[in-house]
mmCIF file of C-alpha atoms in Angstrom:
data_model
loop_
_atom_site.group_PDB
_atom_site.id
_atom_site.type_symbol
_atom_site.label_atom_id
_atom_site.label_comp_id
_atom_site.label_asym_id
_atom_site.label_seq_id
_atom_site.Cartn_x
_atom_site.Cartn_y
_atom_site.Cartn_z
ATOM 1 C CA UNK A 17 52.937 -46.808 -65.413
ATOM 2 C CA UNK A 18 56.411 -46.196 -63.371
ATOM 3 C CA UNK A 19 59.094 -48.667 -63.615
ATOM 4 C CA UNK A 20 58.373 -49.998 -59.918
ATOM 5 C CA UNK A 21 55.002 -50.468 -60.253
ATOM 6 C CA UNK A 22 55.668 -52.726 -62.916
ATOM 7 C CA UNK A 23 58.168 -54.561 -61.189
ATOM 8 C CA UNK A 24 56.086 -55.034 -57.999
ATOM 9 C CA UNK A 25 53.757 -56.588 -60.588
ATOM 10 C CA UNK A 26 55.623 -59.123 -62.046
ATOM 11 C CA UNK A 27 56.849 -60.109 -58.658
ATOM 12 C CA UNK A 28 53.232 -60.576 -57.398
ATOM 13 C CA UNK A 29 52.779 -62.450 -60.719
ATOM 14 C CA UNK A 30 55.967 -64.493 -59.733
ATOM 15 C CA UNK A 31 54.408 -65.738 -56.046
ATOM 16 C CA UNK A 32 51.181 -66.585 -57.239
ATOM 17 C CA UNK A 33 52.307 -69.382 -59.901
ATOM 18 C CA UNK A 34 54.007 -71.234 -56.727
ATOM 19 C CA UNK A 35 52.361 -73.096 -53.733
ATOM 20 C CA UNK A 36 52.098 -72.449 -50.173
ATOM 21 C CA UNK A 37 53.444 -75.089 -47.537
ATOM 22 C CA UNK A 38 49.756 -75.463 -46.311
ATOM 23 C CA UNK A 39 48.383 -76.029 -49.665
ATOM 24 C CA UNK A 40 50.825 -78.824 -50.233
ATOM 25 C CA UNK A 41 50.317 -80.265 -46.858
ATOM 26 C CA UNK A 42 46.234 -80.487 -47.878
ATOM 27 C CA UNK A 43 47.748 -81.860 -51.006
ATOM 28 C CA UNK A 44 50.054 -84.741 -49.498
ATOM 29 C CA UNK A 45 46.234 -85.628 -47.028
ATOM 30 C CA UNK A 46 44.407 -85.521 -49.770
ATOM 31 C CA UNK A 47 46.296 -88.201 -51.727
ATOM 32 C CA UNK A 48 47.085 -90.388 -48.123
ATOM 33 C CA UNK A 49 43.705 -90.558 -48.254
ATOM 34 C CA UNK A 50 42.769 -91.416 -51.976
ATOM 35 C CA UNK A 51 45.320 -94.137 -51.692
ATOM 36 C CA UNK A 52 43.940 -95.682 -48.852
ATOM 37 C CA UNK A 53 40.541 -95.680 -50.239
ATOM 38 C CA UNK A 54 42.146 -97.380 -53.455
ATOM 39 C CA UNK A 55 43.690 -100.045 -51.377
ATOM 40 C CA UNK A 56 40.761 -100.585 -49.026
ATOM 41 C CA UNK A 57 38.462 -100.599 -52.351
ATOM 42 C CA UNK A 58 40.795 -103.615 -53.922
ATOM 43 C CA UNK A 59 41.462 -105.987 -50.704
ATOM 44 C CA UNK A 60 37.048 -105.880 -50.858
ATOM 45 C CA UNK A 61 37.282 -107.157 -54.430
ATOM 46 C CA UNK A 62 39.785 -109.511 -53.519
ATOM 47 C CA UNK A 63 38.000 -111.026 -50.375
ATOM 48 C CA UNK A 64 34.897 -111.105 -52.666
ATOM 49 C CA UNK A 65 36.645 -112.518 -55.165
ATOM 50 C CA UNK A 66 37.883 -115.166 -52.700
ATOM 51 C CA UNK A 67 34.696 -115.813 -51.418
ATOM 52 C CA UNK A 68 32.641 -116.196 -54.502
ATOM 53 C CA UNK A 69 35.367 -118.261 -56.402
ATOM 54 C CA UNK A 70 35.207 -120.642 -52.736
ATOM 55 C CA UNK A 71 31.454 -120.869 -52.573
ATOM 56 C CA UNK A 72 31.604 -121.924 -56.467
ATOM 57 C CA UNK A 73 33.818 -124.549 -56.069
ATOM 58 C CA UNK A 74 31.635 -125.948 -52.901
ATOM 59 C CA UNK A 75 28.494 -125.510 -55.311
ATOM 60 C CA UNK A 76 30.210 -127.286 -57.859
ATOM 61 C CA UNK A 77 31.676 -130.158 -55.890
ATOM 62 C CA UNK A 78 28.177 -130.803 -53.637
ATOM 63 C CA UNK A 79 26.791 -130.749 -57.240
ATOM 64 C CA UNK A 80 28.999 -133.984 -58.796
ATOM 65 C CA UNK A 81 28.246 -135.812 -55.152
ATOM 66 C CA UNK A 82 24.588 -135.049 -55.499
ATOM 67 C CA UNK A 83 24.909 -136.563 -59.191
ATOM 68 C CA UNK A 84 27.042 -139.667 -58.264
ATOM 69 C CA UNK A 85 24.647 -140.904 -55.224
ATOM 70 C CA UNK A 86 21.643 -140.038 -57.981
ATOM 71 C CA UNK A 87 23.272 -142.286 -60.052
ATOM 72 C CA UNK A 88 23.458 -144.896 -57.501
ATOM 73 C CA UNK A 89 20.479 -144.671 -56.422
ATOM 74 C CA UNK A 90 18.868 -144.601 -60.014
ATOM 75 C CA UNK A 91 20.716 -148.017 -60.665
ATOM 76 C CA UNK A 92 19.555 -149.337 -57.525
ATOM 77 C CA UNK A 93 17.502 -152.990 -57.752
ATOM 78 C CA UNK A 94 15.025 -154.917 -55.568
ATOM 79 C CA UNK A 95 13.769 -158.052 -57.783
ATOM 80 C CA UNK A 96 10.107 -159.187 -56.750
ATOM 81 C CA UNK A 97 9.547 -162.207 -54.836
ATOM 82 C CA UNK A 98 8.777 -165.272 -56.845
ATOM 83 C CA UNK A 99 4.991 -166.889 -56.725
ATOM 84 C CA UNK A 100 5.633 -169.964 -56.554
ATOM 85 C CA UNK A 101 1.902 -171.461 -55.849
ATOM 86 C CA UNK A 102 0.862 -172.064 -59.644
ATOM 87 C CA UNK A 103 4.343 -174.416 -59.371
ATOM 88 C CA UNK A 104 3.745 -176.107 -56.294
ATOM 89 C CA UNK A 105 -0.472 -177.085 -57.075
ATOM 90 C CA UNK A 106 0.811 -177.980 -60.595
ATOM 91 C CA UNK A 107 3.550 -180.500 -58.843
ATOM 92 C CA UNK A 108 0.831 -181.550 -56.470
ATOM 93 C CA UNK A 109 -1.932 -182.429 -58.866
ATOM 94 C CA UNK A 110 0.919 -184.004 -61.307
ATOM 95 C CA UNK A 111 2.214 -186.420 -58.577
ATOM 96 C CA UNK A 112 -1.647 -187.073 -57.193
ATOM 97 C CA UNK A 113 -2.441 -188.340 -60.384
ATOM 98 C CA UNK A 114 0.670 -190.406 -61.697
ATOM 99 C CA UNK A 115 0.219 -192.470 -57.992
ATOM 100 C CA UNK A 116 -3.438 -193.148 -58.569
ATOM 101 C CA UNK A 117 -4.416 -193.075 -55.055
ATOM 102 C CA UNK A 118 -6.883 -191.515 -52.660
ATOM 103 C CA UNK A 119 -4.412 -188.897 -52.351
ATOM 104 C CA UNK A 120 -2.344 -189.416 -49.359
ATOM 105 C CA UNK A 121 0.902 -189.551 -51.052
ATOM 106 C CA UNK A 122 0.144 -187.202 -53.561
ATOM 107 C CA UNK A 123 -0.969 -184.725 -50.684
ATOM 108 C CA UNK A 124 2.318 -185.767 -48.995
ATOM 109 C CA UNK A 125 3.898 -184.641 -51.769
ATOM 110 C CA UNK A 126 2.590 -181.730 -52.858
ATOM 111 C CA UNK A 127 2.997 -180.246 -49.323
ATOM 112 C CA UNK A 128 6.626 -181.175 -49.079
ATOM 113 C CA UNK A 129 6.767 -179.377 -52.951
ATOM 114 C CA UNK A 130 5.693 -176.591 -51.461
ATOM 115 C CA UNK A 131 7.648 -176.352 -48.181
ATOM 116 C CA UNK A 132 10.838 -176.892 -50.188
ATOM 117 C CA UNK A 133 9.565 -174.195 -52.797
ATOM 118 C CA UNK A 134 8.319 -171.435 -50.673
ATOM 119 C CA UNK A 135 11.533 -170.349 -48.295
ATOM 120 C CA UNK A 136 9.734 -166.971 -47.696
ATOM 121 C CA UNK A 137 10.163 -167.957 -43.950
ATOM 122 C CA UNK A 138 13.127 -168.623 -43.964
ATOM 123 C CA UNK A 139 14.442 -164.971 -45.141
ATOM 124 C CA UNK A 140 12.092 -162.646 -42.967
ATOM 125 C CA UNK A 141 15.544 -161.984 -40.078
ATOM 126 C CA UNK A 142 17.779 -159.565 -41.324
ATOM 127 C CA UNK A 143 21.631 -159.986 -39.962
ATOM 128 C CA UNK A 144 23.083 -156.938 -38.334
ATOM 129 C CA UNK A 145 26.058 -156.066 -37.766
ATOM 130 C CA UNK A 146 27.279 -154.355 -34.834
ATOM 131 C CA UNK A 147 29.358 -151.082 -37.100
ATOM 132 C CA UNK A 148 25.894 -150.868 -39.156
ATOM 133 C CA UNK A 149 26.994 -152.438 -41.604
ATOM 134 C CA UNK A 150 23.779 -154.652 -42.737
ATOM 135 C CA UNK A 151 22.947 -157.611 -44.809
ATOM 136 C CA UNK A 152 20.118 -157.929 -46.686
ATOM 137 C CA UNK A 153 18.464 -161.462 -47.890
ATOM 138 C CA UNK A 154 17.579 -160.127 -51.232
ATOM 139 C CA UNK A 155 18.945 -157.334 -53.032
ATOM 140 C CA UNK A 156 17.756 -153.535 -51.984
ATOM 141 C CA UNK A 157 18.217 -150.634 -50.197
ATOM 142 C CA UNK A 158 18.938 -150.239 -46.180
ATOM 143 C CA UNK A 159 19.677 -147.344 -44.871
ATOM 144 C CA UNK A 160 18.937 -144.708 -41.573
ATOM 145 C CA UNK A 161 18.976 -140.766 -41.369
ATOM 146 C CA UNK A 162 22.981 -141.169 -41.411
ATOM 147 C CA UNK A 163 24.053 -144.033 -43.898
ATOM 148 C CA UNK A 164 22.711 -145.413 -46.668
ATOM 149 C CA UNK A 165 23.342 -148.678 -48.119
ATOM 150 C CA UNK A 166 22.002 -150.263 -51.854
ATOM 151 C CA UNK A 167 22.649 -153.054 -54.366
ATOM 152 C CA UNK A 168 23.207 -151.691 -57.918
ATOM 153 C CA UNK A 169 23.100 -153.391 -60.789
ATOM 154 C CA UNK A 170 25.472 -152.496 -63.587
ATOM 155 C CA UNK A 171 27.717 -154.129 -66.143
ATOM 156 C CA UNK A 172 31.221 -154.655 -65.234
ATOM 157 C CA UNK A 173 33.859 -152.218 -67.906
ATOM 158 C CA UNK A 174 36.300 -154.064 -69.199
ATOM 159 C CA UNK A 175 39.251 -152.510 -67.591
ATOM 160 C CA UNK A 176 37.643 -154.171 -64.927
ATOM 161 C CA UNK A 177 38.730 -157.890 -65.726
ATOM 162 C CA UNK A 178 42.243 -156.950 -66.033
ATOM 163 C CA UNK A 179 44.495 -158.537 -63.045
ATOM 164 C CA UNK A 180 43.855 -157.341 -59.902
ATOM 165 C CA UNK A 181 46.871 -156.521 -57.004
ATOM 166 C CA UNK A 182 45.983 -154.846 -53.924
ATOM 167 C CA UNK A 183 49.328 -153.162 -52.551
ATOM 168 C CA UNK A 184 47.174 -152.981 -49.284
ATOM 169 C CA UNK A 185 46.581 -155.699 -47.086
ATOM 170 C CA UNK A 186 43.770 -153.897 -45.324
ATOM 171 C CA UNK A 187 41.589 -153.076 -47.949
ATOM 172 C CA UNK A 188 39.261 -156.096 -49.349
ATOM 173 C CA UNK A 189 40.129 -157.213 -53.203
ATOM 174 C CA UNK A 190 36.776 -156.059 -55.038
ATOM 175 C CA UNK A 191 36.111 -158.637 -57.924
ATOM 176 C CA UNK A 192 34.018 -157.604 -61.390
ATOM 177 C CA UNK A 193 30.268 -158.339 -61.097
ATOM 178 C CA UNK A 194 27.577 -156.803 -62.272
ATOM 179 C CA UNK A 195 25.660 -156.555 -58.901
ATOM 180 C CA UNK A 196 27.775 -153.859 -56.430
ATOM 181 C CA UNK A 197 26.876 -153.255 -52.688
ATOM 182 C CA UNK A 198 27.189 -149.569 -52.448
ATOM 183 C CA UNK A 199 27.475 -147.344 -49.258
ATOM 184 C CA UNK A 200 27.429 -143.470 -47.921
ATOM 185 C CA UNK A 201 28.853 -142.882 -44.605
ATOM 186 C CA UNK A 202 30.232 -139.670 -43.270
ATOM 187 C CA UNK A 203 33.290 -140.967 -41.620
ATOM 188 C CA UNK A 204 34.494 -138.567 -37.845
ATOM 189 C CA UNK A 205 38.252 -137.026 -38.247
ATOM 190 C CA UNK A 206 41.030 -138.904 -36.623
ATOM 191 C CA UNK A 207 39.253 -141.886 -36.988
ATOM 192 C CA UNK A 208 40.614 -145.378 -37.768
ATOM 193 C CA UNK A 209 38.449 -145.909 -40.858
ATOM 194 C CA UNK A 210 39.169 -145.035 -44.648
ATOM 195 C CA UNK A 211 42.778 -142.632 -45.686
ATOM 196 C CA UNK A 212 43.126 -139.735 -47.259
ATOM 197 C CA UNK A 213 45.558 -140.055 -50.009
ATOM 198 C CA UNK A 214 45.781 -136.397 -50.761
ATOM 199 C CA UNK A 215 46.550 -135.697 -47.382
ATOM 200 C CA UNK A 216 49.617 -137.912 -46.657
ATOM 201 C CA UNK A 217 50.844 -135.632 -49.436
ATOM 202 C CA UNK A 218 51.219 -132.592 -47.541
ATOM 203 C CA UNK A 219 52.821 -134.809 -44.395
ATOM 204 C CA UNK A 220 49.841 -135.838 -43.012
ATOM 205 C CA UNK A 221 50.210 -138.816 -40.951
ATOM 206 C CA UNK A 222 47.256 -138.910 -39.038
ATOM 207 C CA UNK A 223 45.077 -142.392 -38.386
ATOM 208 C CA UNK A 224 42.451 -140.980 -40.907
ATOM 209 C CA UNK A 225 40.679 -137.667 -41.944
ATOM 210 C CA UNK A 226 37.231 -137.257 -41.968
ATOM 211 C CA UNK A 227 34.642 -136.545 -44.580
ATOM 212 C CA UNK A 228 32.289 -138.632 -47.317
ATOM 213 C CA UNK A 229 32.499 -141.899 -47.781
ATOM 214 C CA UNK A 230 31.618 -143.980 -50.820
ATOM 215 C CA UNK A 231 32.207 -147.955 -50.240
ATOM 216 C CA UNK A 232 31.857 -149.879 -53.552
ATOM 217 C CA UNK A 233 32.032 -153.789 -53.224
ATOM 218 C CA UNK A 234 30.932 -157.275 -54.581
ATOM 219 C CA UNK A 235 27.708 -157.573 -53.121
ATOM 220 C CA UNK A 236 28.834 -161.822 -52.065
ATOM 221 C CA UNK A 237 32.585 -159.723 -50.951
ATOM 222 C CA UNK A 238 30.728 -157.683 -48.262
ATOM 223 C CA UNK A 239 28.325 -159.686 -47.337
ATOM 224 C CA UNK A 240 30.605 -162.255 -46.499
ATOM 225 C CA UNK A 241 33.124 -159.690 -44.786
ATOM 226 C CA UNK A 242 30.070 -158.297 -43.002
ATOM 227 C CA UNK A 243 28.963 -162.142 -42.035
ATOM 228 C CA UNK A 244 31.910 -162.958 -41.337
ATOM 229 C CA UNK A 245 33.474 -160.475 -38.868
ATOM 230 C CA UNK A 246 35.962 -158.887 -41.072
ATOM 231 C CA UNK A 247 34.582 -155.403 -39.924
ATOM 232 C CA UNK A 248 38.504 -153.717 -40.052
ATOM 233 C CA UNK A 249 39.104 -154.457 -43.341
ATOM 234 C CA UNK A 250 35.486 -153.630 -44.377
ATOM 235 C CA UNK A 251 35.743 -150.126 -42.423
ATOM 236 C CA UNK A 252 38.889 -149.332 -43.888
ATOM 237 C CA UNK A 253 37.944 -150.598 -47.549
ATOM 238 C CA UNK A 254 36.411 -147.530 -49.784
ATOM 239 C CA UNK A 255 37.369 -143.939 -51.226
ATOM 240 C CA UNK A 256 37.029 -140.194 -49.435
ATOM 241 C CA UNK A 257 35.250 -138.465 -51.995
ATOM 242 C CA UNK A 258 35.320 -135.129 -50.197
ATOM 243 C CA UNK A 259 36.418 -133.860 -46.836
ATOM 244 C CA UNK A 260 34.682 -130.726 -47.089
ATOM 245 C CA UNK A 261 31.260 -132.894 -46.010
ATOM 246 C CA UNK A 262 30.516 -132.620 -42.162
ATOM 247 C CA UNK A 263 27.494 -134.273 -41.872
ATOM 248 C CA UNK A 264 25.175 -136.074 -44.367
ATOM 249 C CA UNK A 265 21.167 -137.129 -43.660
ATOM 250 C CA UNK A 266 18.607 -139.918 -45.543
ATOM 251 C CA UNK A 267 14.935 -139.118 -45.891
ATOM 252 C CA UNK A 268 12.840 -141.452 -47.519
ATOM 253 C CA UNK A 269 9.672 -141.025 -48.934
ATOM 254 C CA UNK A 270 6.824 -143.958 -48.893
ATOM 255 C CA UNK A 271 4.237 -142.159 -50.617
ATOM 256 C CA UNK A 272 2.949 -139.736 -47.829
ATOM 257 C CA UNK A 273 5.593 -139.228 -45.312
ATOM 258 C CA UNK A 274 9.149 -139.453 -44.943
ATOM 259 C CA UNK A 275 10.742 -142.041 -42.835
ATOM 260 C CA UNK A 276 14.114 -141.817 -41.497
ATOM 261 C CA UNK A 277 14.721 -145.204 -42.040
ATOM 262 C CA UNK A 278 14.264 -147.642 -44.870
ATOM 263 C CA UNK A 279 14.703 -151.674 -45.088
ATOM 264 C CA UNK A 280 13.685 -153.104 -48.335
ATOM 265 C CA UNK A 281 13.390 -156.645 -46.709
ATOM 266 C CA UNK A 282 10.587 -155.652 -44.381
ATOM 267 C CA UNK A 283 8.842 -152.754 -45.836
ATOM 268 C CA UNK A 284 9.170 -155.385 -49.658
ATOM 269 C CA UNK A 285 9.561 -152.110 -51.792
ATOM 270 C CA UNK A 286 12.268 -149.336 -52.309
ATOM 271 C CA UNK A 287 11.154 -146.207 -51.234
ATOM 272 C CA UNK A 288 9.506 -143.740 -53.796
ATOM 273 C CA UNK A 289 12.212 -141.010 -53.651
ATOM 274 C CA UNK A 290 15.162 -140.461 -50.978
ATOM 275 C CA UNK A 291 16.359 -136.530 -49.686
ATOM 276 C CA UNK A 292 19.230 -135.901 -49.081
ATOM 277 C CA UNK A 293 20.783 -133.139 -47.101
ATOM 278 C CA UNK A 294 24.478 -132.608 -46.866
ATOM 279 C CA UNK A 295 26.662 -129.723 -44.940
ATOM 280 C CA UNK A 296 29.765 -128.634 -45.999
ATOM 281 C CA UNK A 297 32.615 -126.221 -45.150
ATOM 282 C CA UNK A 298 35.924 -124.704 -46.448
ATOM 283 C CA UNK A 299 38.432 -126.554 -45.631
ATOM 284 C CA UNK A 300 41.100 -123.325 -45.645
ATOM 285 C CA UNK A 301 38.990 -121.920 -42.503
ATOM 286 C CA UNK A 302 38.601 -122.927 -39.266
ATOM 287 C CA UNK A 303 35.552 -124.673 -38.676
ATOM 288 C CA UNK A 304 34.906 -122.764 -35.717
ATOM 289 C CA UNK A 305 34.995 -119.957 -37.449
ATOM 290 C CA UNK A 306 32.010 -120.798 -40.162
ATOM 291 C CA UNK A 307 28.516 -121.439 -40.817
ATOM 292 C CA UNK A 308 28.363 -124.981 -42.487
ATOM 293 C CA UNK A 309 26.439 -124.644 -46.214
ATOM 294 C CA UNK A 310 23.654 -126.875 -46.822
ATOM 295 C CA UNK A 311 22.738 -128.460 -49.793
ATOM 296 C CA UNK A 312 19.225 -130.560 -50.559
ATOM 297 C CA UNK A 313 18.499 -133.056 -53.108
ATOM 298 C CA UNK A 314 15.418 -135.138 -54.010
ATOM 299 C CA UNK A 315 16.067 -138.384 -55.470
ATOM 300 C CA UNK A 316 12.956 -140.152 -57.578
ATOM 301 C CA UNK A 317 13.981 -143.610 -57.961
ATOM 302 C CA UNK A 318 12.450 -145.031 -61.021
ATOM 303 C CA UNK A 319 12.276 -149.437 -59.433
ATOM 304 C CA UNK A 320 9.897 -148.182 -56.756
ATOM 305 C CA UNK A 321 6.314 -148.881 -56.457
ATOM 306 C CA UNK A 322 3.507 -147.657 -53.889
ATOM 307 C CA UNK A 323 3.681 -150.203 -50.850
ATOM 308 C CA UNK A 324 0.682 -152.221 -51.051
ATOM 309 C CA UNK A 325 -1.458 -152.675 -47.896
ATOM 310 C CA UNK A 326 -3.757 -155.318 -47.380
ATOM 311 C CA UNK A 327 -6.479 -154.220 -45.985
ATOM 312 C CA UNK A 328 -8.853 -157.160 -46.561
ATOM 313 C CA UNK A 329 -6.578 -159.403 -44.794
ATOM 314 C CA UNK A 330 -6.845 -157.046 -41.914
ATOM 315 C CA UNK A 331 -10.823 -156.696 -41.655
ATOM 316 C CA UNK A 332 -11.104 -160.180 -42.180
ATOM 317 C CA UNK A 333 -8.494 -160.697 -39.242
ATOM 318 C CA UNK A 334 -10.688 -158.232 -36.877
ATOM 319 C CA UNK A 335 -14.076 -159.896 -37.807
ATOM 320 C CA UNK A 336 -15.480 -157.906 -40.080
#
């Protein structure tokens, strides 16, 4: 081979280990376009990210407000009425025979016994108020498709005895008993009802936020604040457990339907089990701008008994 053959060689061999400027134009596109996949591929796992760590911590927090109005309602209590008729002929056949007589006194007697025993009559109304907040003659549960309202019975903790100083004049002084007057209420936004404490932290000076209620009281405190017209402090007085909650419904369940409302003083029973169906949102998102989550819960509440209907009574009333 001649000396400029191998020369042209070598400088073949010499152009081919470089690159062309179209080659490293495709080059440049190709990696534009790798990189933007890449990016694209991490703001998805991001937003996912976002969204499943947001709907965990709604699952989470509708989870510990199912529990605490389970709890409630668990501890809920509606004594039985008292018989009093073994009392009252035992009173009347006592005073019939310590007078000896035909029985006119001791008749006398044993009727007034029994009028001053049996006040059945005298508890049938039921006082309402005109915010729905309710009083019940004996201890229970009231409630419609929006609120709920129930006496618990529980004992008093002992940090509970220790002195008690309400900084705000507004709210009503709650006092350690073992009988509490609980209530759920989904309270509107910019509403004059029950602060936010979190949110005066970020400036917040608004008349009130909105969101779940829980109202905790002396069952003798509200009902005399509810008796008594002290409705502003008694609207103001409880604790925002979480603003995420739009909306909030009852259902109560007698045995073969649900009713969508409940009161222990007519009806003389708690309801077999309550539903309840609550709707929240993110709070970092425009409301507008989202699909409120639902959550459902069945309640079986372990003091209630099949309401018992007396059906003699009612053939014998028709004649039959």
């Amino acid at each position: 081979m001649n000396p400029p053959t191998r020369a042209r060689e070598r400088f073949v061999r010499g152009r081919r280990r470089g690159f062309t400027l179209l080659e490293l134009l495709l080059t440049l596109s190709m990696t534009v376009v790798l990189m933007t996949l890449v990016n694209a591929a991490f703001d998805f796992y991001a937003f996912d990210m976002d969204s499943s760590d947001a709907d965990m911590r709604r699952t989470m927090l509708a989870s510990a407000v199912m529990q605490m109005v389970e709890d409630d309602l668990r501890a809920s209590l509606h004594p039985e009425p008292l018989d009093t008729a073994a009392l009252a002929e035992l009173l009347s056949s006592t005073a019939g025979a310590a007078t000896g007589q035909s029985g006119g006194d001791g008749g006398d007697a044993g009727d007034a016994a029994a009028a001053g025993l049996d006040d059945a009559s005298m508890e049938e109304d039921m006082s309402t108020i005109d915010s729905g907040t309710s009083v019940l003659q004996t201890p229970g549960l009231i409630g419609n498709q929006f609120q709920l309202q129930i006496d618990t019975s529980r004992l008093p903790r002992l940090e509970e005895y220790s002195v008690m100083m309400d900084v705000d004049p507004g709210n009503l002084a709650d006092v350690p008993s073992d009988l509490k007057t609980v209530t759920y209420f989904v309270q509107q936004a910019e509403s004059y009802g029950v602060d936010d404490p979190l949110a005066k932290l970020d400036g917040n000076t608004s008349t009130g936020s909105g969101g779940l209620v829980r109202r905790v009281l002396d069952r003798q405190a509200s009902t005399f604040a509810a008796l008594s017209g002290n409705m502003n402090s008694l609207n103001q007085t409880g604790e925002l457990l979480a603003p995420e909650v739009t909306g909030i419904e009852f259902s109560y369940w007698d045995g073969l339907v649900w009713q969508i409302e409940w009161n222990s003083d007519e009806l003389g029973e708690l309801p077999l089990a309550v539903k309840i169906q609550m709707a929240m949102i993110d709070p970092l998102v425009d409301a507008n701008e989202q699909e409120p989550r639902l959550f459902s819960h069945v309640v079986r509440l372990p003091m209630a008994k099949m309401i018992e209907e007396e059906e003699e009574d009612d053939l014998s009333e028709a004649g039959i």
